[in-house]
Coordinates of C-alpha atoms in Angstrom, one line a residue:
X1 CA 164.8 125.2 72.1
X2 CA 162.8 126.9 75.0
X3 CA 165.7 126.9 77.1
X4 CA 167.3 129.2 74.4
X5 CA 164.6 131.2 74.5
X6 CA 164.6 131.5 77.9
X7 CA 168.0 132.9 77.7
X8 CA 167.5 135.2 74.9
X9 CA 164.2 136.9 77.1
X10 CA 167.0 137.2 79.6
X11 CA 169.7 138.7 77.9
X12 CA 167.0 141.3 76.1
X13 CA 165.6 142.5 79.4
X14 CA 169.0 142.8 81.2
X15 CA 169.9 145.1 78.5
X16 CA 166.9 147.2 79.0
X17 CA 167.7 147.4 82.6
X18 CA 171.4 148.4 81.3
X19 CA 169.9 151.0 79.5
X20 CA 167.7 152.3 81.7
X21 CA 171.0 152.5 84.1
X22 CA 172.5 154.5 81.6
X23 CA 170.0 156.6 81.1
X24 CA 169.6 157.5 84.5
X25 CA 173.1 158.0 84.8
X26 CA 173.0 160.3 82.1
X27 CA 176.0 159.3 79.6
X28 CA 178.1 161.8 78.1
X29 CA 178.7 160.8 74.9
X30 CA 178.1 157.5 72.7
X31 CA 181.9 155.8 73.5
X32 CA 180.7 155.6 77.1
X33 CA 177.6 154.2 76.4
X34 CA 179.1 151.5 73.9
X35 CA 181.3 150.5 76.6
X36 CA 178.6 150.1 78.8
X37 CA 176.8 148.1 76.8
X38 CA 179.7 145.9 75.7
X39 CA 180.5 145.0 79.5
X40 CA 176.5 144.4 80.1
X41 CA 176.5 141.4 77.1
X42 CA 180.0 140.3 78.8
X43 CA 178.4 140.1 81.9
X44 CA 175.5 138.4 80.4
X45 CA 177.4 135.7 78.2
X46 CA 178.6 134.8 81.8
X47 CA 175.5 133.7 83.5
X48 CA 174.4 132.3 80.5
X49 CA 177.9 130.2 80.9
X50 CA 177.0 129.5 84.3
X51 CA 173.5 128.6 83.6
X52 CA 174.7 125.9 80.7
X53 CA 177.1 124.5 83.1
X54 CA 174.9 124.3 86.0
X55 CA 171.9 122.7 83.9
X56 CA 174.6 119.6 82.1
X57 CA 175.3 119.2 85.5
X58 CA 171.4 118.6 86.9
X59 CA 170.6 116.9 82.9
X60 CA 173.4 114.1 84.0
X61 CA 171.8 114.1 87.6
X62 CA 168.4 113.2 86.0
X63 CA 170.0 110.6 83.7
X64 CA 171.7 108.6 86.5
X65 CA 168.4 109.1 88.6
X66 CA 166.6 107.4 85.1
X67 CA 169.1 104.8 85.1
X68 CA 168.8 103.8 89.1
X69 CA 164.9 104.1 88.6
X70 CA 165.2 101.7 85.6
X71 CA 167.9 99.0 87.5
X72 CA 165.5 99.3 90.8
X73 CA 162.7 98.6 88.2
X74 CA 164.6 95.5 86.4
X75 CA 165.4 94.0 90.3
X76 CA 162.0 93.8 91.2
X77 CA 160.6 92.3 87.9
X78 CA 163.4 89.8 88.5
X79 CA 162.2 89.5 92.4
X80 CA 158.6 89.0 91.1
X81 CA 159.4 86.2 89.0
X82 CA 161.1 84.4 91.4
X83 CA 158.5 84.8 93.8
X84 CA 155.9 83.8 91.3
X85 CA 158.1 81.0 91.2
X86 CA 158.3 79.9 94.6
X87 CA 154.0 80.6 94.7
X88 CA 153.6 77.8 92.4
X89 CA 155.8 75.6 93.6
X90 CA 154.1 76.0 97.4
X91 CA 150.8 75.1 95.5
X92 CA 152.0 72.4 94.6
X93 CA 153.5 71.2 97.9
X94 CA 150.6 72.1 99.6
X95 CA 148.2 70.2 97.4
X96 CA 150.6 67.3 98.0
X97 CA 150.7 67.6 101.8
X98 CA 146.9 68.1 102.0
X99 CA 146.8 64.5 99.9
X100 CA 149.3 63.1 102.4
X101 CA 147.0 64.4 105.3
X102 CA 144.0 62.5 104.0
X103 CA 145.5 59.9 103.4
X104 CA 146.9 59.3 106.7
X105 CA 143.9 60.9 108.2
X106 CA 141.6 57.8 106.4
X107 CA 139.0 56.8 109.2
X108 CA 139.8 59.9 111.6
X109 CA 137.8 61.9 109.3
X110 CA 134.8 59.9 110.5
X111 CA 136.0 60.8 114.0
X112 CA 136.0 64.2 113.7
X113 CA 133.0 64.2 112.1
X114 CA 131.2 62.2 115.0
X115 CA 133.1 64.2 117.5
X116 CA 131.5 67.2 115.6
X117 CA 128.2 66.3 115.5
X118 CA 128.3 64.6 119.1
X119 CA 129.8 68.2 120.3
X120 CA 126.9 70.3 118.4
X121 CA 124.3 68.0 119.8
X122 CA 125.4 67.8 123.2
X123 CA 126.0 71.4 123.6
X124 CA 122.0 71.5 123.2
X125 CA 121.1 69.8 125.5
X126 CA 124.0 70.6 128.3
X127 CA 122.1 74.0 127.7
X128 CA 119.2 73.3 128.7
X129 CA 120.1 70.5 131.5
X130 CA 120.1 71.4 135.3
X131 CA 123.0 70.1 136.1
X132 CA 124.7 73.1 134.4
X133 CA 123.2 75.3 137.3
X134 CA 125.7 73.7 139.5
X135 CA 128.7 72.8 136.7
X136 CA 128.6 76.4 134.4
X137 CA 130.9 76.4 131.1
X138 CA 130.3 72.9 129.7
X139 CA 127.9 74.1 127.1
X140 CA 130.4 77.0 125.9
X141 CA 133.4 74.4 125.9
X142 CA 131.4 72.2 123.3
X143 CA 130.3 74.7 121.2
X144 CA 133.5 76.6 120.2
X145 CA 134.8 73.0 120.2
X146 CA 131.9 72.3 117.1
X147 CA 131.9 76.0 115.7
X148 CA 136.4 75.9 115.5
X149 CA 135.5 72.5 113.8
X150 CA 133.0 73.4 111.1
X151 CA 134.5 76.5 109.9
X152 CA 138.4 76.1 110.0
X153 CA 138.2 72.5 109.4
X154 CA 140.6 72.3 112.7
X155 CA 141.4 69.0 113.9
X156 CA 140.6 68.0 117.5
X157 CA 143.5 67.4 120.2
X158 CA 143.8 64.7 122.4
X159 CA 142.7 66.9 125.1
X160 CA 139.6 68.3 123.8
X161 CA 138.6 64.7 122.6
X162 CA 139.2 63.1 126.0
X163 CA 137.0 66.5 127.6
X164 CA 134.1 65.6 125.3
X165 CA 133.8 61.8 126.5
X166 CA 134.6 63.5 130.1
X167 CA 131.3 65.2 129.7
X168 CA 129.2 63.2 128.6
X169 CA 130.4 60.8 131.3
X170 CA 129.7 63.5 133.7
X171 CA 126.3 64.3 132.8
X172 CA 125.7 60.6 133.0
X173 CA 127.0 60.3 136.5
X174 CA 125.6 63.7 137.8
X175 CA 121.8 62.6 137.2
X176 CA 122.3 60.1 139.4
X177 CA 123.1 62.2 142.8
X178 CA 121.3 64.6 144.8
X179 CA 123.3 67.4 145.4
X180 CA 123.7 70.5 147.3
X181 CA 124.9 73.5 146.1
X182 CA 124.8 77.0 146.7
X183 CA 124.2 79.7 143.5
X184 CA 122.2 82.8 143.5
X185 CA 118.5 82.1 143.1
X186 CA 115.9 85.0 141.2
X187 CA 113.0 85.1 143.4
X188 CA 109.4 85.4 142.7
X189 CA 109.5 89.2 143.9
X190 CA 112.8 89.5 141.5
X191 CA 115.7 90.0 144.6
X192 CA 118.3 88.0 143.7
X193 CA 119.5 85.9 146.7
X194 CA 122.6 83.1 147.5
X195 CA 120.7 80.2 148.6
X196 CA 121.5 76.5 148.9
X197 CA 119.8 74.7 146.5
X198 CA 118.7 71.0 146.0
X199 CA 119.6 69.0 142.5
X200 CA 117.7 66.0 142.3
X201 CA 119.7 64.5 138.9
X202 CA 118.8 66.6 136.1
X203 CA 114.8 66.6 136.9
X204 CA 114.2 69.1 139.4
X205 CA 116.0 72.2 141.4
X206 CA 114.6 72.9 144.7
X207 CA 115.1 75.3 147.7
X208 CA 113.2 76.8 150.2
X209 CA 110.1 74.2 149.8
X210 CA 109.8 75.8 146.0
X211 CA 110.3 74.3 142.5
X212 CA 113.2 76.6 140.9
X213 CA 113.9 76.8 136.7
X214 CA 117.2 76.7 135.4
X215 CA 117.7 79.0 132.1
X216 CA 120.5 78.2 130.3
X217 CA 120.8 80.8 127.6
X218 CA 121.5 83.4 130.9
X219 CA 122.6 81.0 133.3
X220 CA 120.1 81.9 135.7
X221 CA 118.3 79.9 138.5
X222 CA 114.7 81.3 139.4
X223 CA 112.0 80.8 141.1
X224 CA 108.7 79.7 139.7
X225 CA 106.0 82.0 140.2
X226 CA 103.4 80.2 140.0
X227 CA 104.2 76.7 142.5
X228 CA 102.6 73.6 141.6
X229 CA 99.8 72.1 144.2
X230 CA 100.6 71.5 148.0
X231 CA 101.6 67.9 148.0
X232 CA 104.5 68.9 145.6
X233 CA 105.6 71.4 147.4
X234 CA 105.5 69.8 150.6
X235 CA 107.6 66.4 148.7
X236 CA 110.2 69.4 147.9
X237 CA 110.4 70.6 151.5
X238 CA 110.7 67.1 153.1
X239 CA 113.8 66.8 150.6
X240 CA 115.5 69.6 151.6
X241 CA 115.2 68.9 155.3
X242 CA 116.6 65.1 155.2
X243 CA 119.6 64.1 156.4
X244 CA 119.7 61.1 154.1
X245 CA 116.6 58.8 154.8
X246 CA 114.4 58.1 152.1
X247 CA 111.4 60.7 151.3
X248 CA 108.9 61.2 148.7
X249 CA 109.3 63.3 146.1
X250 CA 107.2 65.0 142.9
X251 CA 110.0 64.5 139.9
X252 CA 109.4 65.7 136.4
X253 CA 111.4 62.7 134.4
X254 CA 110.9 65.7 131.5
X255 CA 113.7 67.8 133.2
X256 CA 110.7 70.8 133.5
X257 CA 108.6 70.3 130.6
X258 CA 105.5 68.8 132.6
X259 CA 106.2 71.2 135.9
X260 CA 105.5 74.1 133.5
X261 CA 102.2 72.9 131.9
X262 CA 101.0 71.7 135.6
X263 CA 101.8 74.8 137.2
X264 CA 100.1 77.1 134.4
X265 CA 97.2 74.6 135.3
X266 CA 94.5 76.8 136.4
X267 CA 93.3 75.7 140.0
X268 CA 90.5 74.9 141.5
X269 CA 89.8 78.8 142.2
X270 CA 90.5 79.9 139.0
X271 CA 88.4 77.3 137.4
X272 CA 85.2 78.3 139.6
X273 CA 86.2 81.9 138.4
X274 CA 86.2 80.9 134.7
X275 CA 82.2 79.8 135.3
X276 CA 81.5 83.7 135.7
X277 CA 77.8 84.7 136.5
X278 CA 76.0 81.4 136.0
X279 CA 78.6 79.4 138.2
X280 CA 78.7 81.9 141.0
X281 CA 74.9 82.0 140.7
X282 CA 75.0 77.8 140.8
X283 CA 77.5 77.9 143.6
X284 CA 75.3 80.0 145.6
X285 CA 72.1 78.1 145.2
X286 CA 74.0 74.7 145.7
X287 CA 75.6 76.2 149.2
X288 CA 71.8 77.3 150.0
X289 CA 70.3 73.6 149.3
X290 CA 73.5 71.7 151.2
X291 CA 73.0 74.0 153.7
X292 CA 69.0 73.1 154.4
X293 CA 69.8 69.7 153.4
X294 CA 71.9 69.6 156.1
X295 CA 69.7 71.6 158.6
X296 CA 66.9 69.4 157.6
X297 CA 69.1 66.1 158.1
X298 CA 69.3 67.3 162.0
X299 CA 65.9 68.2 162.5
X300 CA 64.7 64.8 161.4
X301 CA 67.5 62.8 163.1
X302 CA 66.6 64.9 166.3
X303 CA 62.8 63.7 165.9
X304 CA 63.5 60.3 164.7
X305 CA 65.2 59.9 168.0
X306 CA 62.4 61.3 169.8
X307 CA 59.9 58.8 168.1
X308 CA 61.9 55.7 168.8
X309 CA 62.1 57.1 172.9
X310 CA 57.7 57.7 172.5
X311 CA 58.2 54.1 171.4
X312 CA 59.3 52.6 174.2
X313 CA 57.5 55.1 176.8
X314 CA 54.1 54.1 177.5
X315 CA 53.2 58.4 178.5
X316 CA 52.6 60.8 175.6
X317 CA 54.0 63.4 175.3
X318 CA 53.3 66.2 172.6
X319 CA 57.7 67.0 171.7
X320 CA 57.3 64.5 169.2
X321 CA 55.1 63.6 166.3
X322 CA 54.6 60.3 167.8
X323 CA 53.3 61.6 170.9
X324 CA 51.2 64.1 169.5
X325 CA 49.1 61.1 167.4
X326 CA 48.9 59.3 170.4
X327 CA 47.5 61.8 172.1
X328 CA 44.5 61.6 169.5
X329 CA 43.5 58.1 171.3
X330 CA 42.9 59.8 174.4
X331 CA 40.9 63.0 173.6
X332 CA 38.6 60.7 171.9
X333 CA 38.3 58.0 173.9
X334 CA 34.5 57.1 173.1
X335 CA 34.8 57.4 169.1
X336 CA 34.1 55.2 167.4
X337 CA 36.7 52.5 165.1
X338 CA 36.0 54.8 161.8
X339 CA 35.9 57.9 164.0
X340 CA 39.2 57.1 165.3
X341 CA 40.8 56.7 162.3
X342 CA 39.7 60.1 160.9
X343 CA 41.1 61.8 163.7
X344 CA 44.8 59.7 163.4
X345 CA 44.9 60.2 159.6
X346 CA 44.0 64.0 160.2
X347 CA 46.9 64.3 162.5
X348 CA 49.0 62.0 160.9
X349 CA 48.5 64.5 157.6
X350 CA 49.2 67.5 160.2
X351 CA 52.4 65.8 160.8
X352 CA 53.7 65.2 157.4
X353 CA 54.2 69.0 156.3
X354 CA 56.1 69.6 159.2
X355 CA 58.5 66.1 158.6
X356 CA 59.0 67.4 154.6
X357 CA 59.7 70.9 155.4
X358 CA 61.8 72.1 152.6
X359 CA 62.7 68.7 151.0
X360 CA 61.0 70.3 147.7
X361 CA 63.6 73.4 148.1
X362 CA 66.2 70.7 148.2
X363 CA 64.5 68.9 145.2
X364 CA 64.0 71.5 143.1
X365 CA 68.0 73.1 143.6
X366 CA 68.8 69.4 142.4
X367 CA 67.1 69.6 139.2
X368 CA 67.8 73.0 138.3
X369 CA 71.6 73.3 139.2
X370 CA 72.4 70.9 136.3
X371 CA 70.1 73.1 133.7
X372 CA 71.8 76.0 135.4
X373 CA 74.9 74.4 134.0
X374 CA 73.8 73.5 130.9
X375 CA 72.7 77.0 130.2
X376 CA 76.0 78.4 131.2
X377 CA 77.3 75.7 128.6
X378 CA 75.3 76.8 125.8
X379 CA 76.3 80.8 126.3
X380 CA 79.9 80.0 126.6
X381 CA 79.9 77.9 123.1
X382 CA 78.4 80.8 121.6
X383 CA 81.1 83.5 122.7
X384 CA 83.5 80.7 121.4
X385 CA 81.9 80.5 118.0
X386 CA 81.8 84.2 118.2
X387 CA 85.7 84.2 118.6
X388 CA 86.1 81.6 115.8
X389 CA 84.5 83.8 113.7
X390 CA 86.8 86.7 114.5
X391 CA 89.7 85.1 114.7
X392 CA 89.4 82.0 112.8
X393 CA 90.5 78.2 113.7
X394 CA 94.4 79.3 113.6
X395 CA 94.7 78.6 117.1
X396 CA 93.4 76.0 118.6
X397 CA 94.1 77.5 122.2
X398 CA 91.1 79.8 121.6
X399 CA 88.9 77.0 121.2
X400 CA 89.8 75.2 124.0
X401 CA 90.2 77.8 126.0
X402 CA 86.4 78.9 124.8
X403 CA 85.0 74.8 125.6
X404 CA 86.9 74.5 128.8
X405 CA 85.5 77.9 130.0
X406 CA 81.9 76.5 129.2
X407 CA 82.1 73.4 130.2
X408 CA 82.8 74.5 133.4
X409 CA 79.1 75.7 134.5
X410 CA 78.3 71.7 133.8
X411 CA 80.4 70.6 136.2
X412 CA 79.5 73.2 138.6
X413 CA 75.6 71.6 138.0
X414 CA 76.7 68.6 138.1
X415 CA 78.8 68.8 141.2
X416 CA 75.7 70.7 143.3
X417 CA 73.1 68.0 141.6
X418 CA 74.8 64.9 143.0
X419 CA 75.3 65.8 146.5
X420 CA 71.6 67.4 146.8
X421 CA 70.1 64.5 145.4
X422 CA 71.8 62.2 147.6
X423 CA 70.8 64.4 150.6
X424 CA 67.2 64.6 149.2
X425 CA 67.1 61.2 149.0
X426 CA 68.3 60.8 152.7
X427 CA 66.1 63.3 154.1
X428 CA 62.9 62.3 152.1
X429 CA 63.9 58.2 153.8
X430 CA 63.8 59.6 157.4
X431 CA 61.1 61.5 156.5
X432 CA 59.3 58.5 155.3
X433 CA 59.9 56.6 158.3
X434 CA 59.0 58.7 160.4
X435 CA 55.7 58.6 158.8
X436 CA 55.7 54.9 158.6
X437 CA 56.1 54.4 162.3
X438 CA 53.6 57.5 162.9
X439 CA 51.2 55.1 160.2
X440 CA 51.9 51.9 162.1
X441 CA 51.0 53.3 165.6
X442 CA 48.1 54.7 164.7
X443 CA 46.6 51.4 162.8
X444 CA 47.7 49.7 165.8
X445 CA 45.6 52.1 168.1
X446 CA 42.5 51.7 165.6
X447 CA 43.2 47.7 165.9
X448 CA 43.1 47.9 169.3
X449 CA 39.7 50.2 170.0
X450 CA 37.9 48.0 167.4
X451 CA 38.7 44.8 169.4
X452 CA 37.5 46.7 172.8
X453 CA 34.4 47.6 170.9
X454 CA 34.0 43.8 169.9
X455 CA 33.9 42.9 173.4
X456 CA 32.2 45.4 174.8

């Protein structure tokens, strides 16, 4: 129907237009304008022919175009069936295979399962081990080997198994041997530089002298910054520079563990430093009392020799305490047995000042260094408490950080108390003696002038 009416717009304007023509033309009479018209709706019932020929044609087109569309259509259901088909029937076969496959597998599951968790566990520790420093890739192998294992359920070739117990076998063997080996090294200044480098096992690297650290996650061999104490490092050097003869040698059995805690050890240095005020102040007065101590300790050596020469020496002489007593005797030769005495005892007490000189400086340093101490002690608990309260008991570095720092100043006292009152006791001895001999002398001298004045 509205095809129809498409033609009938058509045939309605082409008249118009034949019209038009005709007017333009300017007809005659109404016989030529009939005939016009006649030949315009021949004309017209033409293409109107033409048009209903020419759209059949393109209506059968579109048919046979419907009728391939609906065959291609019918094919592929038909294709999709069969497919769906052959789907369920590989379901099935592959449900059967996968029962066929553990069946037959049986016990190798239990394989693959250790090989797994051998492979995930050994990958671990080849990571951290320093054998890897020398031997690179193991880790890697072993962990792709656990990972390809875990998520696609892949089974393990001959090859890969046979690798895995070659590994382990070779870490075994490998922590056995020193070894040489030459790898970039990280030093403590951060160059990077080839050097040869010394495996002891899978406990220590060495080069140059210097403990090195292996890190595994980079692959990376380093120097340690901070070097553990001399008679490690000296161990380390000796290796390095034998030829094969037996040496000495600092190894951490931990592969690095206990090398790291001793060499973030504070030393001796640092520990004075962690006294502060109070243990530099201890320090100072303990140098100042060893010091007279010992200045003291030659004086009195010096006139103890002297005394024991005046003792066998039958002249006086006034460069020694001894001598000087004697001397008394002689200026008073006519006094009297309690006169005589005065006079010794008064320069026998003349003498004594000059034998203690100091001893009471030593003294008192030896008493007050550990108080010294003790007070340091006290302030440092309190800053630790102080910290606790800030911080809380989270940590427990802080605290014994806090005690270790405080406890410090005691063993500064303690170490300055010992020796000076060792030395005090020393020196106050020759002192003694000294006075003894100067005592024994002079009741010797008053023996003797009583027993002249007897006979006289």
């Amino acid at each position: 129907m509205k095809r129809i009416n498409q033609i009938l717009a058509a045939l309605i304007a082409s008249i118009a237009l034949t019209g038009s023509l005709a007017a333009q033309e300017k007809a005659l009479d109404l016989d030529a304008l009939l005939k016009q018209l006649e030949q315009g709706k021949f004309q017209q019932n033409q293409q109107n022919i033409e048009r209903e020929r020419e759209f059949a044609q393109k209506r059968s087109e579109q048919e046979k175009m419907l009728r391939d569309a609906g065959n291609a259509r019918d094919s592929e259901l038909r294709t999709s069936a069969q497919l769906e088909t052959q789907y369920e029937e590989n379901e099935f076969k592959i449900a059967d295979l996968k029962q066929a496959v553990d069946t037959r597998l049986g016990s190798l599951k239990e394989l693959f399962g250790a090989l797994q968790q051998t492979a995930g566990d050994t990958k671990n520790k080849f990571f951290g081990s320093l054998i890897s420093a020398q031997i690179p890739g193991r880790a890697e192998f072993l962990d792709d080997l656990a990972q390809s294992m875990g998520k696609s359920s892949k089974l393990a070739s001959i090859a890969e198994i046979e690798r895995v117990w070659f590994e382990l076998q070779r870490e075994m063997t490998e922590s056995g041997k020193v070894t040489r080996f030459t790898t970039d090294v990280v030093e403590a200044s951060g160059a990077k530089v080839s050097k040869e480098v010394v495996r002891v096992g899978s406990f220590a690297l060495i080069a140059d002298g210097k403990y090195l650290d292996y890190e595994g996650a980079t692959n990376s061999v380093s120097e340690l910054v901070r070097q553990p104490a001399e008679r490690f490092t000296s161990s380390a050097a000796a290796l390095q520079n034998s030829n094969g003869e037996l040496v000495q040698f600092g190894m951490d059995p931990t592969g690095g563990s206990i090398l790291r805690l001793l060499v973030n050890a504070p030393n001796l240095q640092e520990r004075i430093h962690q006294g502060e005020l109070v243990g530099y102040i201890i320090i100072a007065v303990g140098a100042v009392g060893i010091l007279v101590a010992i200045w003291r300790f030659i004086v009195l050596t010096h006139i103890g020799g002297k005394v024991r020469r005046q003792l066998k020496s039958d002249t006086f002489k006034d460069d020694n305490p001894l001598g000087r007593v004697m001397q008394v005797k002689d200026k008073y030769p006519e006094a009297d047995t309690e006169a005589l005495e005065l006079h010794l005892t008064e320069a026998i007490l003349g003498e004594v000042p000059k034998l203690g000189r100091f001893l009471t400086l030593v003294k008192m340093i030896a008493v007050v260094a550990p108080l010294g101490g003790l007070l340091g002690t006290v302030t440092g608990m309190i800053v630790t408490f102080q910290q606790i309260t800030l911080f809380g008991t989270g940590d427990p570095k802080i605290m014994a950080g806090g005690i270790s720092s405080a406890l410090i100043t005691t063993v500064l006292g303690l170490v300055v108390a010992i020796p000076t009152t060792l030395l005090f006791a020393l020196l106050n001895t020759q002192s003694k003696n000294i006075v003894y001999i100067l005592q024994e002398q002079a009741a010797g001298v008053i023996a003797e002038r009583a027993e002249r004045l007897e006979k006289a």
